[in-house]
Coordinates of C-alpha atoms in Angstrom, one line a residue:
Chain A
X22 CA -41.6 -28.8 -7.4
X23 CA -38.9 -30.2 -5.1
X24 CA -39.4 -29.5 -1.5
X25 CA -36.6 -30.0 1.0
X26 CA -36.2 -29.6 4.7
X27 CA -33.2 -27.8 6.0
X28 CA -30.8 -30.0 8.0
X29 CA -31.7 -28.1 11.2
X30 CA -35.4 -29.1 11.0
X31 CA -36.9 -31.5 13.4
X32 CA -36.1 -35.2 13.1
X33 CA -39.8 -36.1 12.6
X34 CA -40.0 -34.2 9.3
X35 CA -36.6 -35.5 8.0
X36 CA -37.6 -39.1 8.7
X37 CA -40.8 -38.5 6.8
X38 CA -38.6 -37.7 3.8
X39 CA -36.7 -40.9 4.4
X40 CA -33.3 -39.3 4.2
X41 CA -30.7 -39.7 6.9
X42 CA -29.1 -36.6 8.5
X43 CA -25.9 -37.2 6.6
X44 CA -27.8 -37.3 3.3
X45 CA -29.6 -34.2 4.3
X46 CA -26.3 -32.4 4.6
X47 CA -25.3 -33.6 1.2
X48 CA -28.6 -32.5 -0.3
X49 CA -28.3 -29.1 1.5
X50 CA -24.8 -28.7 0.3
X51 CA -25.8 -29.6 -3.3
X52 CA -28.6 -27.0 -3.0
X53 CA -26.2 -24.3 -1.8
X54 CA -24.0 -25.0 -4.8
X55 CA -26.8 -25.1 -7.4
X56 CA -28.3 -21.8 -6.1
X57 CA -24.9 -20.1 -5.9
X58 CA -24.1 -21.2 -9.5
X59 CA -27.0 -18.9 -10.6
X60 CA -25.5 -16.0 -8.6
X61 CA -22.1 -16.6 -10.1
X62 CA -23.4 -16.7 -13.6
X63 CA -25.2 -13.5 -13.0
X64 CA -22.0 -12.0 -11.6
X65 CA -20.2 -13.0 -14.8
X66 CA -23.0 -11.3 -16.7
X67 CA -22.4 -8.1 -14.6
X68 CA -18.7 -8.3 -15.4
X69 CA -19.5 -8.5 -19.2
X70 CA -21.6 -5.4 -18.7
X71 CA -18.9 -3.3 -17.0
X72 CA -20.2 -3.6 -13.5
X73 CA -18.6 -5.0 -10.4
X74 CA -19.1 -8.8 -10.6
X75 CA -21.2 -9.1 -7.5
X76 CA -24.6 -10.7 -7.9
X77 CA -27.3 -12.4 -5.8
X78 CA -30.4 -14.5 -5.9
X79 CA -33.2 -14.6 -3.3
X80 CA -34.8 -18.0 -2.6
X81 CA -38.1 -18.5 -1.0
X82 CA -37.1 -21.4 1.2
X83 CA -40.5 -23.2 1.8
X84 CA -41.1 -23.6 -1.9
X85 CA -37.4 -23.7 -3.0
X86 CA -38.1 -21.1 -5.6
X87 CA -36.0 -18.2 -7.0
X88 CA -38.0 -15.1 -6.3
X89 CA -35.6 -12.2 -7.1
X90 CA -32.1 -11.5 -8.3
X91 CA -29.8 -8.6 -8.2
X92 CA -26.5 -7.4 -9.7
X93 CA -24.4 -4.4 -8.8
X94 CA -25.4 -1.2 -10.6
X95 CA -23.4 1.5 -9.0
X96 CA -21.8 2.7 -12.2
X97 CA -25.1 2.9 -14.2
X98 CA -27.1 4.4 -11.4
X99 CA -24.6 7.0 -10.3
X100 CA -25.0 6.1 -6.6
X101 CA -22.7 4.2 -4.4
X102 CA -25.6 2.3 -2.8
X103 CA -27.0 0.4 -5.9
X104 CA -25.7 -2.9 -4.6
X105 CA -27.0 -6.2 -5.9
X106 CA -28.9 -6.9 -2.7
X107 CA -31.0 -3.7 -3.1
X108 CA -32.0 -4.6 -6.6
X109 CA -33.4 -7.9 -5.4
X110 CA -35.1 -6.2 -2.4
X111 CA -36.8 -3.9 -4.9
X112 CA -38.1 -6.8 -6.9
X113 CA -39.5 -8.5 -3.8
X114 CA -41.1 -5.2 -2.8
X115 CA -42.9 -5.3 -6.1
X116 CA -43.8 -8.9 -5.5
X117 CA -45.3 -8.8 -2.0
X118 CA -45.9 -5.1 -1.5
X119 CA -43.8 -2.7 0.6
X120 CA -45.5 -3.3 3.9
X121 CA -45.3 -7.1 3.9
X122 CA -41.6 -7.3 3.3
X123 CA -40.6 -8.3 6.9
X124 CA -43.2 -11.0 7.2
X125 CA -42.1 -12.4 3.8
X126 CA -38.4 -12.2 4.4
X127 CA -38.4 -14.5 7.4
X128 CA -38.6 -17.3 4.9
X129 CA -36.1 -15.9 2.4
X130 CA -32.5 -17.0 2.0
X131 CA -30.0 -14.8 0.1
X132 CA -27.3 -16.3 -2.1
X133 CA -24.7 -13.7 -2.9
X134 CA -21.3 -14.1 -4.5
X135 CA -19.5 -11.7 -2.1
X136 CA -20.2 -11.1 1.6
X137 CA -22.8 -8.3 2.0
X138 CA -21.2 -5.0 2.9
X139 CA -22.1 -3.3 6.2
X140 CA -24.9 -1.3 4.5
X141 CA -26.5 -4.4 2.9
X142 CA -26.0 -6.5 6.0
X143 CA -27.9 -4.0 8.0
X144 CA -30.7 -3.7 5.4
X145 CA -31.1 -7.5 5.3
X146 CA -31.3 -7.5 9.1
X147 CA -33.9 -4.7 9.2
X148 CA -35.9 -6.8 6.8
X149 CA -35.6 -9.8 9.1
X150 CA -34.0 -12.1 6.5
X151 CA -33.8 -15.8 7.4
X152 CA -30.3 -16.6 6.3
X153 CA -27.5 -15.4 4.0
X154 CA -25.1 -17.7 2.1
X155 CA -22.1 -16.1 0.4
X156 CA -19.1 -16.9 -1.7
X157 CA -16.0 -14.9 -0.7
X158 CA -15.3 -12.4 2.0
X159 CA -15.7 -8.7 1.4
X160 CA -12.3 -7.6 2.7
X161 CA -13.0 -3.9 2.7
X162 CA -16.6 -3.6 3.7
X163 CA -17.9 -7.0 4.9
X164 CA -20.8 -6.7 7.3
X165 CA -21.2 -10.4 8.1
X166 CA -18.0 -10.9 10.0
X167 CA -15.0 -9.6 8.0
X168 CA -15.2 -6.0 9.2
X169 CA -18.3 -5.9 11.4
X170 CA -20.8 -8.5 12.6
X171 CA -23.9 -6.6 11.7
X172 CA -26.0 -9.8 11.4
X173 CA -25.4 -10.7 15.0
X174 CA -25.6 -7.2 16.6
X175 CA -28.3 -6.2 19.0
X176 CA -29.4 -2.9 17.5
X177 CA -32.9 -4.2 16.7
X178 CA -33.4 -6.1 19.9
X179 CA -36.4 -4.1 21.1
X180 CA -38.1 -3.4 17.8
X181 CA -41.8 -4.4 18.4
X182 CA -42.1 -5.3 14.7
X183 CA -39.8 -8.3 15.4
X184 CA -40.4 -11.5 17.4
X185 CA -38.3 -10.9 20.5
X186 CA -36.5 -14.2 20.7
X187 CA -35.1 -13.9 17.2
X188 CA -34.4 -10.2 17.3
X189 CA -33.6 -10.2 13.6
X190 CA -30.1 -11.7 13.9
X191 CA -29.3 -14.1 11.1
X192 CA -26.6 -16.6 10.2
X193 CA -24.3 -15.8 7.3
X194 CA -22.7 -18.9 5.8
X195 CA -19.5 -18.3 3.9
X196 CA -17.5 -20.3 1.4
X197 CA -19.9 -21.5 -1.4
X198 CA -18.1 -21.2 -4.8
X199 CA -15.7 -18.9 -3.0
X200 CA -12.7 -19.2 -5.4
X201 CA -15.0 -18.6 -8.4
X202 CA -16.3 -15.4 -6.7
X203 CA -12.8 -14.2 -6.0
X204 CA -11.6 -14.9 -9.5
X205 CA -14.5 -12.8 -10.9
X206 CA -13.4 -9.9 -8.7
X207 CA -9.9 -10.4 -9.9
X208 CA -11.0 -10.3 -13.5
X209 CA -12.7 -7.0 -12.7
X210 CA -9.8 -5.4 -10.8
X211 CA -7.2 -6.0 -13.4
X212 CA -9.2 -3.6 -15.5
X213 CA -9.0 0.0 -14.6
X214 CA -11.9 1.8 -13.1
X215 CA -11.8 5.1 -14.8
X216 CA -14.6 6.7 -12.7
X217 CA -12.9 6.0 -9.4
X218 CA -11.3 8.8 -7.5
X219 CA -7.9 7.2 -6.8
X220 CA -6.1 5.2 -9.5
X221 CA -5.0 1.7 -8.6
X222 CA -1.4 0.7 -8.2
X223 CA 0.4 -1.5 -10.6
X224 CA 0.7 -4.5 -8.5
X225 CA -3.1 -4.9 -8.4
X226 CA -3.2 -5.3 -12.2
X227 CA -1.6 -8.7 -12.3
X228 CA -4.1 -11.6 -12.6
X229 CA -3.4 -14.3 -9.9
X230 CA -5.1 -17.6 -10.7
X231 CA -3.2 -19.7 -8.1
X232 CA -3.3 -18.3 -4.6
X233 CA -6.3 -17.7 -2.4
X234 CA -6.5 -16.4 1.1
X235 CA -7.6 -18.9 3.8
X236 CA -11.2 -19.2 4.6
X237 CA -11.3 -18.4 8.4
X238 CA -14.7 -20.1 9.1
X239 CA -14.7 -19.0 12.7
X240 CA -14.8 -15.3 11.7
X241 CA -18.3 -16.0 10.3
X242 CA -19.9 -18.9 12.1
X243 CA -19.3 -21.1 15.2
X244 CA -18.4 -24.8 14.9
X245 CA -21.9 -25.8 15.9
X246 CA -23.5 -23.8 13.0
X247 CA -20.9 -25.2 10.6
X248 CA -21.8 -28.8 11.5
X249 CA -25.5 -28.0 11.4
X250 CA -25.0 -26.7 7.9
X251 CA -22.5 -29.1 6.4
X252 CA -22.4 -32.1 8.6
X253 CA -19.6 -33.3 10.9
X254 CA -17.9 -35.1 8.1
X255 CA -16.8 -31.8 6.7
X256 CA -15.7 -30.3 10.0
X257 CA -12.0 -30.8 9.2
X258 CA -12.3 -27.8 6.9
X259 CA -13.5 -25.7 9.8
X260 CA -10.3 -26.6 11.7
X261 CA -8.1 -26.2 8.7
X262 CA -9.6 -22.9 7.4
X263 CA -10.0 -24.7 4.0
X264 CA -12.7 -24.9 1.4
X265 CA -15.4 -27.6 1.3
X266 CA -14.4 -30.3 -1.1
X267 CA -17.5 -32.3 -2.0
X268 CA -18.8 -30.0 -4.6
X269 CA -15.9 -28.1 -6.0
X270 CA -12.6 -30.0 -5.8
X271 CA -11.2 -27.4 -8.1
X272 CA -12.2 -24.1 -9.5
X273 CA -15.1 -24.5 -12.0
X274 CA -13.4 -22.5 -14.7
X275 CA -16.2 -23.0 -17.2
X276 CA -18.6 -21.4 -14.8
X277 CA -16.7 -18.2 -14.7
X278 CA -15.2 -18.1 -18.2
X279 CA -18.5 -18.4 -20.0
X280 CA -20.5 -15.3 -20.8
X281 CA -24.0 -16.2 -19.5
X282 CA -26.0 -14.0 -21.8
X283 CA -29.3 -15.7 -21.2
X284 CA -29.1 -15.7 -17.4
X285 CA -31.2 -12.6 -16.8
X286 CA -34.0 -14.0 -19.0
X287 CA -33.7 -17.3 -17.3
X288 CA -34.0 -15.8 -13.8
X289 CA -36.9 -13.6 -14.9
X290 CA -38.8 -16.7 -16.0
X291 CA -38.1 -18.4 -12.6
X292 CA -39.3 -15.3 -10.7
X293 CA -42.4 -15.0 -12.8
X294 CA -43.4 -18.6 -12.2
X295 CA -43.1 -18.0 -8.5
X296 CA -45.2 -14.9 -8.9
X297 CA -48.0 -17.0 -10.6
X298 CA -47.9 -19.5 -7.8
X299 CA -48.3 -16.7 -5.3
X300 CA -51.3 -15.3 -7.1
X301 CA -53.0 -18.6 -7.4
X302 CA -52.4 -19.2 -3.7
X303 CA -53.8 -15.8 -2.7
X304 CA -56.8 -16.4 -4.9
X305 CA -57.5 -19.8 -3.2
X306 CA -57.2 -18.1 0.2
X307 CA -59.7 -15.5 -0.7
X308 CA -62.3 -18.1 -2.0
Chain B
X22 CA -4.1 26.7 8.1
X23 CA -4.3 29.4 10.8
X24 CA -2.5 29.3 14.1
X25 CA -4.7 28.2 17.0
X26 CA -4.7 31.6 18.6
X27 CA -5.8 33.3 15.4
X28 CA -8.8 31.0 14.7
X29 CA -11.9 33.1 14.8
X30 CA -13.9 30.1 15.9
X31 CA -14.1 29.4 19.6
X32 CA -12.8 25.9 20.1
X33 CA -12.8 23.9 23.3
X34 CA -9.8 21.6 22.6
X35 CA -10.4 19.6 25.8
X36 CA -14.0 18.7 25.1
X37 CA -13.7 19.0 21.3
X38 CA -16.6 21.4 21.0
X39 CA -16.7 24.2 18.4
X40 CA -18.5 27.5 19.3
X41 CA -20.2 25.7 22.2
X42 CA -22.4 23.9 19.8
X43 CA -20.7 21.4 17.5
X44 CA -19.5 18.3 19.3
X45 CA -16.8 16.5 17.3
X46 CA -17.7 12.8 17.2
X47 CA -14.6 10.5 17.4
X48 CA -14.1 6.9 18.4
X49 CA -12.7 6.5 21.9
X50 CA -10.5 3.4 21.5
X51 CA -8.0 4.8 19.0
X52 CA -6.7 7.1 21.6
X53 CA -5.8 4.5 24.3
X54 CA -4.8 1.4 22.4
X55 CA -2.1 2.0 19.8
X56 CA -2.2 0.3 16.5
X57 CA 1.3 -1.2 16.1
X58 CA 3.4 -1.5 12.9
X59 CA 6.8 -3.0 12.2
X60 CA 9.7 -0.8 11.3
X61 CA 13.2 -1.5 10.0
X62 CA 16.0 -0.7 12.4
X63 CA 19.8 -0.9 12.3
X64 CA 22.7 -0.3 14.7
X65 CA 25.2 2.3 13.7
X66 CA 28.3 4.0 15.1
X67 CA 27.5 7.4 16.7
X68 CA 29.9 9.2 14.4
X69 CA 28.0 8.0 11.3
X70 CA 24.6 9.2 12.4
X71 CA 24.8 12.5 10.4
X72 CA 25.1 10.5 7.1
X73 CA 22.1 8.4 8.0
X74 CA 20.0 11.4 9.1
X75 CA 20.8 13.2 5.8
X76 CA 20.0 10.1 3.8
X77 CA 16.7 9.6 5.5
X78 CA 15.7 13.3 5.1
X79 CA 16.6 13.0 1.4
X80 CA 15.2 9.6 0.4
X81 CA 12.7 8.4 3.0
X82 CA 10.9 11.0 5.0
X83 CA 8.7 12.3 2.1
X84 CA 8.0 8.9 0.5
X85 CA 7.3 6.6 3.4
X86 CA 3.5 6.2 3.5
X87 CA 3.6 6.1 7.3
X88 CA 4.6 9.3 8.9
X89 CA 7.2 8.4 11.6
X90 CA 7.5 12.0 12.8
X91 CA 6.1 11.1 16.2
X92 CA 9.0 8.8 16.8
X93 CA 12.6 9.8 17.9
X94 CA 14.7 8.6 15.0
X95 CA 17.7 7.6 17.0
X96 CA 18.3 6.3 20.5
X97 CA 21.1 4.7 22.4
X98 CA 21.3 1.0 21.9
X99 CA 20.1 -0.5 25.2
X100 CA 22.4 -3.6 24.7
X101 CA 25.5 -1.9 23.6
X102 CA 26.0 1.7 24.8
X103 CA 28.7 2.4 22.2
X104 CA 26.2 2.0 19.4
X105 CA 23.0 3.9 18.3
X106 CA 19.8 2.3 17.2
X107 CA 18.2 4.0 14.2
X108 CA 14.8 3.8 12.5
X109 CA 15.0 3.5 8.8
X110 CA 11.5 3.3 7.5
X111 CA 8.2 1.4 7.8
X112 CA 7.9 -2.2 6.6
X113 CA 4.8 -1.0 4.7
X114 CA 7.1 1.2 2.6
X115 CA 9.8 -1.4 1.9
X116 CA 9.0 -5.0 2.6
X117 CA 11.9 -6.9 1.2
X118 CA 15.2 -7.3 3.0
X119 CA 17.1 -7.2 -0.2
X120 CA 15.7 -3.9 -1.2
X121 CA 16.7 -2.4 2.2
X122 CA 20.2 -3.7 1.8
X123 CA 20.5 -2.2 -1.7
X124 CA 19.3 1.1 -0.3
X125 CA 21.8 1.1 2.5
X126 CA 24.6 0.3 0.1
X127 CA 24.0 3.6 -1.7
X128 CA 25.0 5.6 1.5
X129 CA 28.6 6.7 1.3
X130 CA 30.8 8.8 3.5
X131 CA 34.1 10.6 3.0
X132 CA 36.9 9.5 5.3
X133 CA 39.3 12.1 6.8
X134 CA 41.9 11.3 4.1
X135 CA 39.5 12.1 1.3
X136 CA 38.4 8.6 0.3
X137 CA 34.8 7.6 -0.3
X138 CA 33.7 4.4 1.5
X139 CA 30.6 2.4 2.2
X140 CA 29.0 3.0 5.5
X141 CA 28.9 0.3 8.2
X142 CA 25.9 -1.0 10.1
X143 CA 24.8 -4.1 11.9
X144 CA 21.7 -5.9 13.1
X145 CA 19.3 -5.0 10.3
X146 CA 15.8 -6.3 11.3
X147 CA 12.1 -5.5 11.2
X148 CA 11.3 -6.9 14.6
X149 CA 10.6 -3.6 16.4
X150 CA 6.9 -2.7 16.8
X151 CA 5.9 0.9 17.3
X152 CA 2.6 2.9 17.4
X153 CA 1.5 3.9 14.0
X154 CA 0.0 7.2 15.2
X155 CA 0.8 9.4 18.1
X156 CA -1.4 9.4 21.2
X157 CA -3.5 12.4 22.3
X158 CA -2.2 12.9 25.8
X159 CA 1.2 13.5 27.3
X160 CA 0.6 10.7 29.8
X161 CA 0.1 8.2 27.1
X162 CA 3.1 9.4 25.2
X163 CA 5.2 8.7 28.3
X164 CA 3.7 5.3 28.7
X165 CA 4.1 4.4 25.0
X166 CA 7.7 5.7 24.9
X167 CA 8.6 3.4 27.7
X168 CA 6.8 0.4 26.3
X169 CA 7.7 0.7 22.6
X170 CA 10.1 3.5 21.5
X171 CA 10.9 7.1 22.6
X172 CA 8.3 9.4 21.1
X173 CA 8.1 13.2 20.4
X174 CA 5.3 15.3 22.0
X175 CA 3.9 17.7 19.4
X176 CA 0.7 18.3 21.2
X177 CA -2.6 16.5 20.7
X178 CA -2.8 15.7 17.0
X179 CA -6.6 16.2 17.2
X180 CA -6.0 19.9 18.2
X181 CA -4.7 20.5 14.7
X182 CA -7.6 18.6 13.1
X183 CA -10.1 20.7 15.2
X184 CA -8.3 23.9 14.3
X185 CA -8.3 23.0 10.5
X186 CA -12.0 22.4 10.2
X187 CA -13.7 24.9 7.9
X188 CA -16.9 25.8 9.7
X189 CA -19.5 28.4 8.6
X190 CA -21.7 28.6 11.7
X191 CA -24.4 30.8 10.0
X192 CA -24.8 28.4 7.1
X193 CA -25.0 25.4 9.5
X194 CA -27.6 27.1 11.6
X195 CA -29.6 27.9 8.5
X196 CA -29.6 24.2 7.4
X197 CA -30.4 22.9 10.8
X198 CA -33.3 25.3 11.0
X199 CA -34.7 23.8 7.8
X200 CA -34.6 20.2 8.9
X201 CA -35.8 21.0 12.4
X202 CA -38.9 22.8 11.1
X203 CA -39.6 20.0 8.7
X204 CA -39.2 17.4 11.4
X205 CA -41.6 19.2 13.7
X206 CA -44.2 19.5 11.0
X207 CA -43.9 15.8 10.2
X208 CA -44.3 14.9 13.9
X209 CA -47.6 17.0 14.0
X210 CA -49.0 14.9 11.1
X211 CA -47.9 11.6 12.8
X212 CA -45.2 10.9 10.2
X213 CA -41.8 9.6 11.1
X214 CA -40.1 12.9 11.8
X215 CA -36.6 12.1 10.4
X216 CA -35.3 14.6 7.9
X217 CA -32.0 15.0 6.0
X218 CA -30.5 17.7 3.8
X219 CA -27.8 17.1 1.3
X220 CA -25.5 20.0 0.1
X221 CA -23.4 19.6 -3.0
X222 CA -20.2 21.6 -2.9
X223 CA -20.6 22.1 -6.7
X224 CA -24.1 23.5 -6.3
X225 CA -24.4 24.7 -2.7
X226 CA -27.5 26.8 -3.1
X227 CA -29.7 24.0 -4.4
X228 CA -29.8 21.7 -1.4
X229 CA -31.7 18.4 -1.5
X230 CA -34.2 17.7 1.2
X231 CA -35.3 14.2 2.0
X232 CA -37.6 12.6 4.5
X233 CA -38.2 9.1 6.0
X234 CA -40.7 7.3 3.8
X235 CA -41.0 3.9 5.3
X236 CA -44.7 4.5 6.3
X237 CA -45.7 6.1 3.0
X238 CA -47.9 4.1 0.6
X239 CA -45.0 3.0 -1.6
X240 CA -42.2 3.1 1.0
X241 CA -40.6 0.1 2.7
X242 CA -38.7 -0.6 5.9
X243 CA -35.5 0.7 4.3
X244 CA -36.6 4.0 3.0
X245 CA -34.8 6.1 5.6
X246 CA -34.2 9.8 5.0
X247 CA -30.5 9.3 4.2
X248 CA -31.0 6.5 1.7
X249 CA -33.7 8.6 0.0
X250 CA -31.4 11.6 -0.1
X251 CA -28.6 9.6 -1.7
X252 CA -31.0 8.3 -4.4
X253 CA -32.4 11.8 -5.0
X254 CA -28.9 13.2 -5.5
X255 CA -28.3 10.5 -8.2
X256 CA -31.7 11.1 -9.9
X257 CA -31.1 14.8 -10.0
X258 CA -27.6 14.2 -11.5
X259 CA -29.0 11.9 -14.2
X260 CA -31.5 14.7 -15.1
X261 CA -28.9 17.4 -15.0
X262 CA -26.5 15.5 -17.3
X263 CA -29.4 14.9 -19.7
X264 CA -30.4 18.6 -19.7
X265 CA -26.8 19.6 -20.2
X266 CA -26.5 17.3 -23.2
X267 CA -29.6 18.6 -24.7
X268 CA -28.7 22.2 -24.3
X269 CA -25.1 22.0 -25.7
X270 CA -25.0 25.7 -26.5
X271 CA -25.7 26.8 -22.9
X272 CA -22.8 28.0 -20.9
X273 CA -23.8 26.6 -17.5
X274 CA -21.7 23.5 -17.7
X275 CA -20.2 22.3 -14.5
X276 CA -18.2 19.5 -13.2
X277 CA -20.0 16.1 -12.9
X278 CA -21.2 15.2 -9.5
X279 CA -19.5 11.9 -8.5
X280 CA -21.7 10.0 -6.0
X281 CA -22.0 12.5 -3.0
X282 CA -18.3 13.3 -3.1
X283 CA -17.5 16.1 -0.5
X284 CA -21.2 16.7 0.3
X285 CA -22.2 18.1 3.6
X286 CA -25.2 16.3 5.1
X287 CA -27.5 17.5 7.8
X288 CA -29.8 15.1 9.6
X289 CA -32.2 15.2 12.5
X290 CA -31.4 11.8 14.0
X291 CA -28.1 9.9 14.3
X292 CA -28.1 7.4 11.4
X293 CA -28.3 3.6 11.7
X294 CA -25.6 1.1 10.5
X295 CA -27.1 0.9 7.0
X296 CA -27.3 4.7 6.5
X297 CA -23.9 5.5 8.1
X298 CA -22.3 3.0 5.8
X299 CA -24.2 4.3 2.8
X300 CA -22.6 7.7 3.5
X301 CA -19.2 6.0 3.4
X302 CA -20.0 4.5 0.1
X303 CA -21.2 7.9 -1.1
X304 CA -17.9 9.7 -0.1
X305 CA -19.5 12.6 1.8
X306 CA -17.3 15.1 3.6
X307 CA -19.2 15.9 6.7
X308 CA -22.4 14.9 8.6
X309 CA -24.1 17.0 11.3
X310 CA -26.9 15.4 13.3
X311 CA -29.0 16.7 16.1
X312 CA -30.5 13.9 18.1
X313 CA -28.4 10.9 19.2
X314 CA -29.9 7.4 19.0
X315 CA -28.8 5.4 21.9
X316 CA -29.6 1.9 20.6
X317 CA -29.5 2.2 16.8
X318 CA -27.0 5.0 16.2
X319 CA -23.8 4.1 14.5
X320 CA -21.6 7.2 14.9
X321 CA -21.2 8.1 18.6
X322 CA -18.9 5.7 20.5
X323 CA -21.7 5.6 23.2
X324 CA -24.5 4.7 20.7
X325 CA -25.4 1.1 19.8
X326 CA -22.3 -1.0 19.4
X327 CA -20.0 2.0 19.2
X328 CA -19.4 1.3 15.5
X329 CA -18.2 4.9 14.9
X330 CA -18.8 4.1 11.2
X331 CA -17.4 7.5 10.0
X332 CA -14.0 6.9 11.5
X333 CA -13.6 3.1 11.5
X334 CA -9.9 2.4 10.6
X335 CA -10.9 -0.8 8.8
X336 CA -12.9 1.1 6.2
X337 CA -11.1 2.8 3.4
X338 CA -12.7 6.2 3.8
X339 CA -14.0 8.5 6.5
X340 CA -16.2 11.5 7.0
X341 CA -16.3 14.2 9.7
X342 CA -19.2 14.0 12.2
X343 CA -20.6 16.6 14.6
X344 CA -23.5 16.5 16.9
X345 CA -25.3 19.9 17.5
X346 CA -25.5 20.1 21.2
X347 CA -27.6 23.3 21.5
X348 CA -31.3 23.2 22.0
X349 CA -32.2 25.7 19.3
X350 CA -33.4 23.1 16.8
X351 CA -36.0 20.8 18.3
X352 CA -36.9 17.6 16.3
X353 CA -39.8 15.2 16.4
X354 CA -39.2 12.2 18.6
X355 CA -38.9 8.6 17.5
X356 CA -38.9 5.4 19.5
X357 CA -35.4 4.4 20.6
X358 CA -35.3 1.1 18.6
X359 CA -36.0 3.0 15.3
X360 CA -33.2 2.8 12.8
X361 CA -32.8 6.2 11.3

C-alpha cells in the first residue's frame, strides 16, 4: 500500500521519503484529484439513479485507504437530511463502533463533490474530522465558507471530548474537479424535480457548458493554507480566483458523461479491504 | 388577518412577546443595516406624473418581485427643480435596459387637442440604491430617507407579523408539558435530557416524540433529538404509505407528508447549527424551545455566533422561532458546550 506524508508534515519525514517539497505538492495534488475522481463517478451514479448528483468518499489518511462513501438519498429516504456525508458517517459508525467515531475521525479526510451544507459541515465538525476537500461551492447552503464558516467557528471550543488547541476546527479545501461537479449539478437541474414544492423557472432549464463562476479561494482558505496545500507555484490561481491547472486543463468530459455502473461495487471492495486490515490489526494488538 | 386591537392574544409589540410567554426570536442586524438594491429611475415633467402612476399601478406594482411600497414613488429632482424623479421598478424585475425602454414606449398620453403621443422622459438609469425592506423604527426611517430615498412610515412591519401569528396557547402548553416531563425523567436516570416533539399538520393528534441518543448503545455523537425526530417522521411516513397501499379499500387516505413541511416542533434546548439547519432542510413552520444554549445555540442572536439559522436571509427558506420564557416547564440541565 502506498503511504504518503501530507505536505504540511515535518521536514524530517518528507526527506526520508526523498521527495522535495515541490514534488510533495504535486503528489498531494495528484492524490486530491484521484480521490475526487471516485467521488465524481459516484455523483454521476447518483444522477443516473434520480438523485441529486452529490457524492463523497472518506479517506483514512494514515493508510491512504477508502473507508466509506456516500451519495445523496433525500428523495428515496423521504427526509431532507439524507445527505451523502451522513451515509458515509453511518458506514464508518458500523466500521469502528458508535463511540469511537471522534477518535477515528481525527485521521479522516472527506472528499465531496459539492461543499458540505451547513448541517453536514456542523456534523463533520462535531465528529472532529481532519480535513474536507470539495469540488464546487454550495451556493445556497454552503457551511465551509459560502454561506457560513461552520468549520472555523468556536461553538465547540470548550467541549472536554476535544483536544483544546484544535477545538475541532478544520480546513476545507475547495476547487478539486470543480467544473465537473458543477456540470453534474447542471445536468440535474435542467431536469424538473417533481417532488419539490416550488417549480423552477424556465431560465434554469438551459444547459450551460461554457461559463463558470470564479473560484474565490479567499472565501474558503487563507493564502498560507493554499500554499501549504498546493505549493507556491500555483499561488497565481489564488490571486486570480481561477482553477488549478496541473491536473485538469479542461473539463474531463469522459469522467462526467460516462455512467459508472460499477462504482458502488468498486467502492464496497475498497472499504472491505480496509475493514480486513483493521481487523487484522486489532487482532495483533490483542495478542 | 385581524386588526391589532381585536387580536385575542396579548402581544407586547415592543418586546415581541406573546401572552407574556412566547419570545419571538429574530436576528438583530436586519433592523439596523439595510440591504440595498438597485432600482430603475427616470426624470419626468410634473404634468406627466399621473400617466406614469397609472401605468405603474397597472403594469408593475403587482408583478415586481420586490415590494417597493415602503418607498415614495416620486420626489422632486434635487438637481433640476422643474423635473420629478420617479421609481419605475426593481432591477431584479427587469434587468435589461432595452426591455425598460420598450416598456416606457408603450405609455401614451392624450394631448389637449385630442392627439395621442408618446410620453417624454430623460435620465433613465439604475444607479440608485435603496433599502430592500422598510426599517422597524421611525428613527431609522428618517435616517434612511435622508441617506437613500424618501420612505413611507407604515408602522413597524414586524407588528403585522406578530399580529398574524396563529397561536394556540393551550395546545402549546400541552406539548411543552410533555417534553418537560420527559426531560426531567431522563435527567433523573442520568441520560442527556434533550427532548423534541414533532407535530404534523396533516395528523396533529399523533405527535412524534424523540430524545437525544448519543449516549445510547447504538447512538453516536450526532444522534441529537431533532435529527432523530426528523428520521422518525420519515420512517413513519414510509410505513404509512406502505400500509395505505396494502389497504387500498380503506377510506383513510390522506395527503402525503413531504419532509416535515409545515410541522410545529417543540424542543427543550436551543438547537445547534447542525439541527437548526436540518430543520431548514425539512421545511418546518415553527420551532418553540425552552432553554437557550449560550455557546452552541444557533437561533438567538445572542447565542453562539448569532447565526439565527431560522431567519438567515442567505438561506432560501425560514421558520418561525419562539422561546418559552415562563418557568412552568423545567428541563434537565446540560453542559453549556453540548450541541443540542
